[in-house]
mmCIF file of C-alpha atoms in Angstrom:
data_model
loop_
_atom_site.group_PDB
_atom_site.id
_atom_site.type_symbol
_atom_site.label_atom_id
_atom_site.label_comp_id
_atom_site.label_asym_id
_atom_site.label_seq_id
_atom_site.Cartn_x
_atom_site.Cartn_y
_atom_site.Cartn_z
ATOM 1 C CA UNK A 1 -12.913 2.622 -75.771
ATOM 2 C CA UNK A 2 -10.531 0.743 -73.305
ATOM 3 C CA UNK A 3 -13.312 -0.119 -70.901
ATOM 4 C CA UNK A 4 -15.885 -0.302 -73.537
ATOM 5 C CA UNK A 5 -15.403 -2.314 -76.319
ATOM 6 C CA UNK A 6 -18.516 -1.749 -78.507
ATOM 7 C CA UNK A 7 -17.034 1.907 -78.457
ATOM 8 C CA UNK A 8 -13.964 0.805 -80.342
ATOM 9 C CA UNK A 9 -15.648 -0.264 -83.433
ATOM 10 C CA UNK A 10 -14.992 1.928 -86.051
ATOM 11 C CA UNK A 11 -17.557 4.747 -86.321
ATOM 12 C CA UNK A 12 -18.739 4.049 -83.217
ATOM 13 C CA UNK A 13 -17.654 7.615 -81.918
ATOM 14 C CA UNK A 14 -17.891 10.795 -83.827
ATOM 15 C CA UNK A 15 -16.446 14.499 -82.480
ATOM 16 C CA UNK A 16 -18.564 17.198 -83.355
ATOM 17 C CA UNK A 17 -16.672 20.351 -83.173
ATOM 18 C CA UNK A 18 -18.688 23.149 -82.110
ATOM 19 C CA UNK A 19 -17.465 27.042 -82.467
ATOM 20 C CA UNK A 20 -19.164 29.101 -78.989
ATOM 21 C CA UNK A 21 -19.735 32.985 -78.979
ATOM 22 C CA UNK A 22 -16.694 33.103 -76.749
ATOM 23 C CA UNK A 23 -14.666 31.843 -79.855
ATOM 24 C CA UNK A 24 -16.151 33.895 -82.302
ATOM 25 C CA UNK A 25 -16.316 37.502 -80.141
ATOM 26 C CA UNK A 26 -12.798 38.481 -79.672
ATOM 27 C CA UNK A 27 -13.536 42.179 -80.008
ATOM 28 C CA UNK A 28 -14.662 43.104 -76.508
ATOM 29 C CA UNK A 29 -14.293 41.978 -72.861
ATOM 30 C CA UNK A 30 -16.058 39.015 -71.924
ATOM 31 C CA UNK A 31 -18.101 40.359 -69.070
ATOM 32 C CA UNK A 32 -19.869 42.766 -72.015
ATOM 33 C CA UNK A 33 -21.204 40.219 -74.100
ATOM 34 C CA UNK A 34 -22.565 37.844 -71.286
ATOM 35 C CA UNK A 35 -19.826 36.236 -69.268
ATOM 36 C CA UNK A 36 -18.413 32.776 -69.125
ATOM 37 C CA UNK A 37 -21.450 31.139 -70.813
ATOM 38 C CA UNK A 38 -20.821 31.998 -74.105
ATOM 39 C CA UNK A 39 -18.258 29.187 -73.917
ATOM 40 C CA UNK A 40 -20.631 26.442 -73.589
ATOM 41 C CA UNK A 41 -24.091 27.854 -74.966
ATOM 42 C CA UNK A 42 -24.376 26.247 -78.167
ATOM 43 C CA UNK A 43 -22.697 23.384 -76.768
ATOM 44 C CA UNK A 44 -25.360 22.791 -74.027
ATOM 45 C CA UNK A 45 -28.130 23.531 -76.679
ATOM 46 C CA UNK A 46 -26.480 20.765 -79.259
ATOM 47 C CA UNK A 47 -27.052 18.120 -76.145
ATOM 48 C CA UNK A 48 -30.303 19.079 -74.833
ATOM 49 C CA UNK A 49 -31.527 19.106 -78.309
ATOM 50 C CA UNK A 50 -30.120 15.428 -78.868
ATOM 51 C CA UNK A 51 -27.597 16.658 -81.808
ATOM 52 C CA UNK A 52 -24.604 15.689 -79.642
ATOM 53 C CA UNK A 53 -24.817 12.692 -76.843
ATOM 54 C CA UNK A 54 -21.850 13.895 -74.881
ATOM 55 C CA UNK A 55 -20.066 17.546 -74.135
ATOM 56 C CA UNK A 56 -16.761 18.342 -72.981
ATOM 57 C CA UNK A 57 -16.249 21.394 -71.687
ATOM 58 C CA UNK A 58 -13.061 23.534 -69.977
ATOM 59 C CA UNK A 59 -14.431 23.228 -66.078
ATOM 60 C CA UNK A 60 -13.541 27.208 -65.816
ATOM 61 C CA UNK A 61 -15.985 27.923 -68.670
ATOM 62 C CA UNK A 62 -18.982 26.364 -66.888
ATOM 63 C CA UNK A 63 -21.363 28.614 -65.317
ATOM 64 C CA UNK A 64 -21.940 27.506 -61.742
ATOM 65 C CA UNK A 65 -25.850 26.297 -62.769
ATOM 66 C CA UNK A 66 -26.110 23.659 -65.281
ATOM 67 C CA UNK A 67 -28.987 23.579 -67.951
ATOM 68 C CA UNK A 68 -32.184 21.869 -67.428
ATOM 69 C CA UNK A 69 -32.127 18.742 -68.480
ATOM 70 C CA UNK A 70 -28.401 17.979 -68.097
ATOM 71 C CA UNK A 71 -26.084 16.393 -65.435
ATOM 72 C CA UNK A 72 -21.967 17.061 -65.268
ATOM 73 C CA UNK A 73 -20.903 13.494 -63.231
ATOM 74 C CA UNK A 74 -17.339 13.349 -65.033
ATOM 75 C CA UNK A 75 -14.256 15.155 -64.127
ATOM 76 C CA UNK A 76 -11.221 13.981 -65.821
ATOM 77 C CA UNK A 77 -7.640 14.012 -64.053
ATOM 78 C CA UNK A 78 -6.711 17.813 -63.300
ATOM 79 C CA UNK A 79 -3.921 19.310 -65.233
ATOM 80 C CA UNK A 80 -1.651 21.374 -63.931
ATOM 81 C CA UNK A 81 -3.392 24.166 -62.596
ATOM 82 C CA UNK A 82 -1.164 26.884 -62.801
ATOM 83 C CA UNK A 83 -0.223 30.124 -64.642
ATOM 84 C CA UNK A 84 2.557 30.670 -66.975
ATOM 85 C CA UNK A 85 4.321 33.810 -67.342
ATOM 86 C CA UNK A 86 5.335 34.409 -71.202
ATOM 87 C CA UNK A 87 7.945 37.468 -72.268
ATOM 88 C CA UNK A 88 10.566 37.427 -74.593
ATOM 89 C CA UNK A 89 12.408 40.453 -72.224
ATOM 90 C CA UNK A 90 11.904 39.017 -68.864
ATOM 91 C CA UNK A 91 11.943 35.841 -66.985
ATOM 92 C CA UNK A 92 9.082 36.635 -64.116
ATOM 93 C CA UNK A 93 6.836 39.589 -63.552
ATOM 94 C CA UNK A 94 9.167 40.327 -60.875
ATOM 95 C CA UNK A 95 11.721 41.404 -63.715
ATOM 96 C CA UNK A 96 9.846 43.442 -65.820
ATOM 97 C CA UNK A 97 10.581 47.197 -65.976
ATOM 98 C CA UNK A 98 8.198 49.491 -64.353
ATOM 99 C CA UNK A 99 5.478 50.501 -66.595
ATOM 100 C CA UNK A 100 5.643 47.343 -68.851
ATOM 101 C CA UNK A 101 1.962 46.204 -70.374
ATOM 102 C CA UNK A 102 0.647 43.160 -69.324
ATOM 103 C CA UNK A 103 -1.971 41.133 -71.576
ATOM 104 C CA UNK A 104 -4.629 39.041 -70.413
ATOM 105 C CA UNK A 105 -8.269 38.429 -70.932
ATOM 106 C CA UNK A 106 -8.725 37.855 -67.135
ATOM 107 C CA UNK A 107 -9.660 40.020 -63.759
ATOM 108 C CA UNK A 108 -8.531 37.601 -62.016
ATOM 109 C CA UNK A 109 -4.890 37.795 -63.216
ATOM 110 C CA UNK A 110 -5.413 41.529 -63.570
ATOM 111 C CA UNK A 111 -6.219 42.171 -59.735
ATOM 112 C CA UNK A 112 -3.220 39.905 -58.262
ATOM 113 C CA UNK A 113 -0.571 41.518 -61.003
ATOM 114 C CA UNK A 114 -1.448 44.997 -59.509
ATOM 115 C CA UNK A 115 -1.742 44.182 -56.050
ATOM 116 C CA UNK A 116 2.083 42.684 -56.632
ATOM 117 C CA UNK A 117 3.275 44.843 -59.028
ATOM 118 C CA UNK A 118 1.446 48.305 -58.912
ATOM 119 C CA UNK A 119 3.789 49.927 -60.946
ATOM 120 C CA UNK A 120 2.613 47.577 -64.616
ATOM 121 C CA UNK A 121 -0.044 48.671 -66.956
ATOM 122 C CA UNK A 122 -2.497 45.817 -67.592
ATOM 123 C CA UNK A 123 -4.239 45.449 -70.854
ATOM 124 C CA UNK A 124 -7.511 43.784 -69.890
ATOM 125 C CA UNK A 125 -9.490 43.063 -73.223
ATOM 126 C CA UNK A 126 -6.106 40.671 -74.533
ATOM 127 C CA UNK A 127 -8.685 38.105 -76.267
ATOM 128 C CA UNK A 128 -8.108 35.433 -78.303
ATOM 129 C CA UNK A 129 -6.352 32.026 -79.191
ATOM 130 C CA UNK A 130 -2.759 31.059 -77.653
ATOM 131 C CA UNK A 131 -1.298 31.668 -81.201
ATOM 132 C CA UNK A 132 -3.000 35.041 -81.292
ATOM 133 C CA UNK A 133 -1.947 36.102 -78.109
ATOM 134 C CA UNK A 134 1.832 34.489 -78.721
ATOM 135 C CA UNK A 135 1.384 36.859 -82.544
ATOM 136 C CA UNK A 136 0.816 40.800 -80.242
ATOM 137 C CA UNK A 137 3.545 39.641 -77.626
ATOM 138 C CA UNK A 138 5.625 39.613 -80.893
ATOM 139 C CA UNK A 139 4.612 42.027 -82.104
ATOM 140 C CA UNK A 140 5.581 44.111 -78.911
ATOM 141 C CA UNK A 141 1.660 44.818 -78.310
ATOM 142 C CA UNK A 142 2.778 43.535 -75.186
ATOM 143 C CA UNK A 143 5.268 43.278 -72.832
ATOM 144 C CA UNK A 144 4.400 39.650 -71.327
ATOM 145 C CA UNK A 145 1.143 37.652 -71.145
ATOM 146 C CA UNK A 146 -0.010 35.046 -68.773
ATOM 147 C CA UNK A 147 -1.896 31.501 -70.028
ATOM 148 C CA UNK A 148 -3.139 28.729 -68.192
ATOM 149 C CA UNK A 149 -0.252 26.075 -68.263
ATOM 150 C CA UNK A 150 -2.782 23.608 -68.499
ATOM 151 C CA UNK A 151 -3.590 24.835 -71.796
ATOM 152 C CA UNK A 152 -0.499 24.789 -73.220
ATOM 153 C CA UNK A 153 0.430 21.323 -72.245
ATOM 154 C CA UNK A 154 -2.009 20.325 -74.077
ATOM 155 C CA UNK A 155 -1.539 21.924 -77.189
ATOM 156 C CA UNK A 156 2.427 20.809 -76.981
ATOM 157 C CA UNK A 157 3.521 25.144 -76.430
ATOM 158 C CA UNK A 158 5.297 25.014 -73.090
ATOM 159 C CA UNK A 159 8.301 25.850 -75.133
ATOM 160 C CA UNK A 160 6.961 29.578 -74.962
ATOM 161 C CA UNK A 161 6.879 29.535 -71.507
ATOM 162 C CA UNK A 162 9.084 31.833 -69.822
ATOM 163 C CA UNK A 163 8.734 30.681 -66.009
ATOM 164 C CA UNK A 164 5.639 29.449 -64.085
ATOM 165 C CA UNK A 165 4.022 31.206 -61.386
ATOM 166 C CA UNK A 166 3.415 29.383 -58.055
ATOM 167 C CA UNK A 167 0.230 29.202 -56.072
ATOM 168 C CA UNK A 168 1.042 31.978 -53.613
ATOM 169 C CA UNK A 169 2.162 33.834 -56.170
ATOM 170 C CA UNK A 170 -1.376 33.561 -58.695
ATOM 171 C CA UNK A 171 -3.961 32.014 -57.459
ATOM 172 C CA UNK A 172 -5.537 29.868 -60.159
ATOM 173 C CA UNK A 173 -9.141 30.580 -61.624
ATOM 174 C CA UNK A 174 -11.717 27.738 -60.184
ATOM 175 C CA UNK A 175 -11.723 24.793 -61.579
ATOM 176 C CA UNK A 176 -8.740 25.728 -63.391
ATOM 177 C CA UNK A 177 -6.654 22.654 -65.679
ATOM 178 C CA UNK A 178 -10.284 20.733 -64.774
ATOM 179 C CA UNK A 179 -12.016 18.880 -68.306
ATOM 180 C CA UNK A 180 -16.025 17.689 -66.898
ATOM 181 C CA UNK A 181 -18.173 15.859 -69.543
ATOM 182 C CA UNK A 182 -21.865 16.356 -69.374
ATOM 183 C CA UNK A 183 -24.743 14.214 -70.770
ATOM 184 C CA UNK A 184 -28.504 14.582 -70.454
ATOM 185 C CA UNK A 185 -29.959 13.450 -67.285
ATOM 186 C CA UNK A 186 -32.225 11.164 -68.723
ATOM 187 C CA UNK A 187 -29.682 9.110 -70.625
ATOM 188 C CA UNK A 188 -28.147 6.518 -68.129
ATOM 189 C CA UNK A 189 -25.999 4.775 -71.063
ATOM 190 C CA UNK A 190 -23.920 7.957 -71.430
ATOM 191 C CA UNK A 191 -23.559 8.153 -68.079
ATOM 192 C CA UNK A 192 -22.788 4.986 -67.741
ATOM 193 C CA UNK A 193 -20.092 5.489 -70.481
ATOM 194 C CA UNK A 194 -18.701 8.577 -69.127
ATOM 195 C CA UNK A 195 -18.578 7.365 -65.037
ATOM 196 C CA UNK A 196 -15.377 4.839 -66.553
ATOM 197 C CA UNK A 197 -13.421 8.878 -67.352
ATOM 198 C CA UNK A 198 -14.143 10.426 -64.025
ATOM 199 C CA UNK A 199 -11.499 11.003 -62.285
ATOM 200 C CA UNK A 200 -12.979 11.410 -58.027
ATOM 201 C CA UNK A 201 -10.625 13.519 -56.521
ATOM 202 C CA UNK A 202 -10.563 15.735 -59.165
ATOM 203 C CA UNK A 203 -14.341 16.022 -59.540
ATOM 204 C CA UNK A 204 -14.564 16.895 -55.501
ATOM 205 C CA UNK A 205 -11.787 19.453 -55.784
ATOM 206 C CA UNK A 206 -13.855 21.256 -58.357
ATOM 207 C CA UNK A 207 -17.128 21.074 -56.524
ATOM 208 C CA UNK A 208 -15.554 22.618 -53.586
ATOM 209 C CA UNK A 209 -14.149 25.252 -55.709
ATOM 210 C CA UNK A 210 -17.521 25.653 -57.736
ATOM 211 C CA UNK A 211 -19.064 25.987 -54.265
ATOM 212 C CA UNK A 212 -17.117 28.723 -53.312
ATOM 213 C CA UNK A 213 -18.007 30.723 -56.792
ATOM 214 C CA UNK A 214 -21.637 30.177 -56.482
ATOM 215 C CA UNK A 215 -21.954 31.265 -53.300
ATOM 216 C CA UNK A 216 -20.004 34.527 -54.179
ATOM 217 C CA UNK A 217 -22.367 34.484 -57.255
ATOM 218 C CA UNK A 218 -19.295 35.302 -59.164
ATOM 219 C CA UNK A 219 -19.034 36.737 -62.809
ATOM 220 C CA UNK A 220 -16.993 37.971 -65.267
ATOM 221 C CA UNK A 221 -16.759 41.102 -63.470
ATOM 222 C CA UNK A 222 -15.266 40.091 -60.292
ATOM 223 C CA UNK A 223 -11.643 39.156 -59.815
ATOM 224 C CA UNK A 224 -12.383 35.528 -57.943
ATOM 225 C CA UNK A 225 -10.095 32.904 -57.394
ATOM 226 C CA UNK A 226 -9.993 29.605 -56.046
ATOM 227 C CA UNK A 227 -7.937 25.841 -55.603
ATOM 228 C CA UNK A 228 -8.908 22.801 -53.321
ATOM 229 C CA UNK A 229 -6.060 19.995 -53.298
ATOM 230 C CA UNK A 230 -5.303 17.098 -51.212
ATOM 231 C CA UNK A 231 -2.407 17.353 -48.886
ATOM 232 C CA UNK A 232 -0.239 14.553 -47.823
ATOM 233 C CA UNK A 233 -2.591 13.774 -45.067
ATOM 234 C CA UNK A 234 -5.791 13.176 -47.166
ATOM 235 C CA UNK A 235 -7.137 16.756 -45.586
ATOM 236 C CA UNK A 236 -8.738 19.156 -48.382
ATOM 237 C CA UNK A 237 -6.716 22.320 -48.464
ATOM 238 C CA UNK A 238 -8.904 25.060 -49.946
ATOM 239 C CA UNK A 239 -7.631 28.801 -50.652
ATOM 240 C CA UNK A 240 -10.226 31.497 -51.836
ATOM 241 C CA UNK A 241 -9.368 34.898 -53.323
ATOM 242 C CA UNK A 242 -11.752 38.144 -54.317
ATOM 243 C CA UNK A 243 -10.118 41.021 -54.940
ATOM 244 C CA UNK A 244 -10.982 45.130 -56.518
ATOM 245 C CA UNK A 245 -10.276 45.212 -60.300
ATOM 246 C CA UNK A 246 -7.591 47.501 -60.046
ATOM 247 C CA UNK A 247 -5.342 44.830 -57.169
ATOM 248 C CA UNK A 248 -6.072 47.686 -54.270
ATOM 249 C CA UNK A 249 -8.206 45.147 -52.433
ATOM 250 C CA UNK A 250 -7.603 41.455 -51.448
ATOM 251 C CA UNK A 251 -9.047 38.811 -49.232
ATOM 252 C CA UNK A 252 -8.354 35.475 -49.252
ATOM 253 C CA UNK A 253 -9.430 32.920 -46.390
ATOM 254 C CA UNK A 254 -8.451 29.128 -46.275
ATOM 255 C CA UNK A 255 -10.381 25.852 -45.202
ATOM 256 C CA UNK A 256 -9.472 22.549 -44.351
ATOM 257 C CA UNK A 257 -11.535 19.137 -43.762
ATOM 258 C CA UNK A 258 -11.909 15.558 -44.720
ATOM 259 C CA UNK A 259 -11.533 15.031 -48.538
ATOM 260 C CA UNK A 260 -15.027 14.519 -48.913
ATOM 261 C CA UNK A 261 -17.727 15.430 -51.400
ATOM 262 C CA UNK A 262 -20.373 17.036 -48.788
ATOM 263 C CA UNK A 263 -17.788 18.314 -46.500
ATOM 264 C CA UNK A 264 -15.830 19.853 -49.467
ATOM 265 C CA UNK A 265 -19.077 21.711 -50.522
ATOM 266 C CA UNK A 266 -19.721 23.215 -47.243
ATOM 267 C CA UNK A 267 -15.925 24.596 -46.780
ATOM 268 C CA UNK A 268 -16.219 26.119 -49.906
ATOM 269 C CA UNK A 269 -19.758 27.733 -49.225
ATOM 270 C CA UNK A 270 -18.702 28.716 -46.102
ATOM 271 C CA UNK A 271 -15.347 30.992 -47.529
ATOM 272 C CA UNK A 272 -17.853 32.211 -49.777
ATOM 273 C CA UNK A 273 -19.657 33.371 -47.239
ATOM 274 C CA UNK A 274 -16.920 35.132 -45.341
ATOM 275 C CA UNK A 275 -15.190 36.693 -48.420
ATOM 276 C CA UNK A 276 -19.511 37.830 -49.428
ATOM 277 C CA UNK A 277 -19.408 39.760 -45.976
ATOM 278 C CA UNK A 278 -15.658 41.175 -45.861
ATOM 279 C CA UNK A 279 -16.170 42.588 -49.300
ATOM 280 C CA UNK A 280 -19.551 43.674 -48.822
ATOM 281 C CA UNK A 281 -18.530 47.780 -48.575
ATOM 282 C CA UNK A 282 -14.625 47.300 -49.884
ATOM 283 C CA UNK A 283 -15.600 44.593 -53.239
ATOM 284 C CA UNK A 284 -19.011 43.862 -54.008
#
């Protein structure tokens, strides 16, 4: 609206709110009722089908293809990107008594708690909103949970927050704290629109991560993790992570190269590649 005034008008913009299967199926893992696309299925089909002009979606949601028909130019500025650890008993995962439950909704989480912390029980199918999740940690359904601290920034919750984990300690999901808006690729006005939101360094660091995914072909049922940043120098750093469900098996590799778009892609391919063949008999 800032950059384009016929957008400020009122009525000019309307949000459509649009419920996904991922919202409405809280009863059972993700990877059993289709994986990370039923967060952005109906959304896609409201665009292509000309009900919506523009979609926003959660980067981590998007598959690593993008419908026919459809372009994702626009990355706004990354929030933080890492995990918080919630308990009301303990202050890390470090503290918490052997054989405390863990809840999360994510392998990824799963498979680095266990490879740390072997001795805590993980419940893997912990589904839902932040309130519900926040409701069974009351409830004592759980010990301690971990959420995206991205996510709770932005619904003003980082009061629940217990500590935050670093990089080293959880590698973040890719794309992770990452908004991208879509439009079809056949309307140049919305793009146009859009290109004033994007926020470039953000929108490589995801492409290098998204790189990395595709090339593993990853799913929901594959503990996969991944973060490109800029260091101080203007390099990309870029750390990749697959892993065994159950945290018995890691590897991780790094890259690092210009902070640019092509080179980006081709370091994350390329740890895609590597991880692909290490994990070939111990992973995949």
């Amino acid at each position: 609206m800032t950059t384009h005034s016929e957008l400020a008008e009122e009525g000019a913009i309307q949000i459509v709110i649009i419920k996904t299967t991922g919202d409405k199926i809280l009863s059972q893992p993700l990877a059993d009722i289709g994986g990370k696309g039923l967060f952005t299925k109906e959304i896609d089909e409201a665009l292509i089908n000309g009900e919506i002009d523009i979609a926003v979606h959660s980067m981590k949601d998007v598959p690593t293809y993008l419908p026919d028909g459809t372009i994702l130019p626009c990355n706004l500025q990354r929030e933080d990107v890492r995990d918080a650890f919630i308990s009301l008993s303990a202050a890390s995962l470090a503290e918490l008594p052997a054989g405390s439950t863990v809840g999360t909704a994510s392998l990824r989480r799963k498979s680095q708690i266990l490879h740390r912390y072997p001795s805590l029980n993980v419940l893997d199918n912990f589904r839902g909103n932040v309130q519900t999740r926040l409701r069974k940690l009351n409830e004592g359904v759980v010990q301690a949970t971990l959420l995206a601290l991205a996510g709770l920034r932005r619904l003003n919750m980082t009061e629940n927050v217990s500590s935050i984990l670093s990089i080293d300690e959880m590698l973040p999901a890719v794309a992770q704290g990452a908004i991208g808006i879509a439009c079809r690729s056949n309307d140049d006005k919305m793009a146009n629109y859009i290109a004033s939101l994007n926020h470039d360094e953000t929108r490589l660091a995801v492409a290098c991560e998204r790189a990395f995914l595709e090339t593993l072909d990853g799913s929901c049922r594959t503990p996969i993790a991944g973060y490109a940043c800029q260091d101080k120098d203007g390099y990309c750093i870029f750390r990749g992570l697959v892993a065994s469900p159950d945290g018995t098996r890691v590897l991780e590799t790094s890259r690092k190269g210009p902070y640019a778009l092509e080179d980006m892609i081709l370091m994350g391919k390329d740890a895609g590649k590597e991880l692909l063949f290490a994990g070939r008999s111990r992973i995949f």
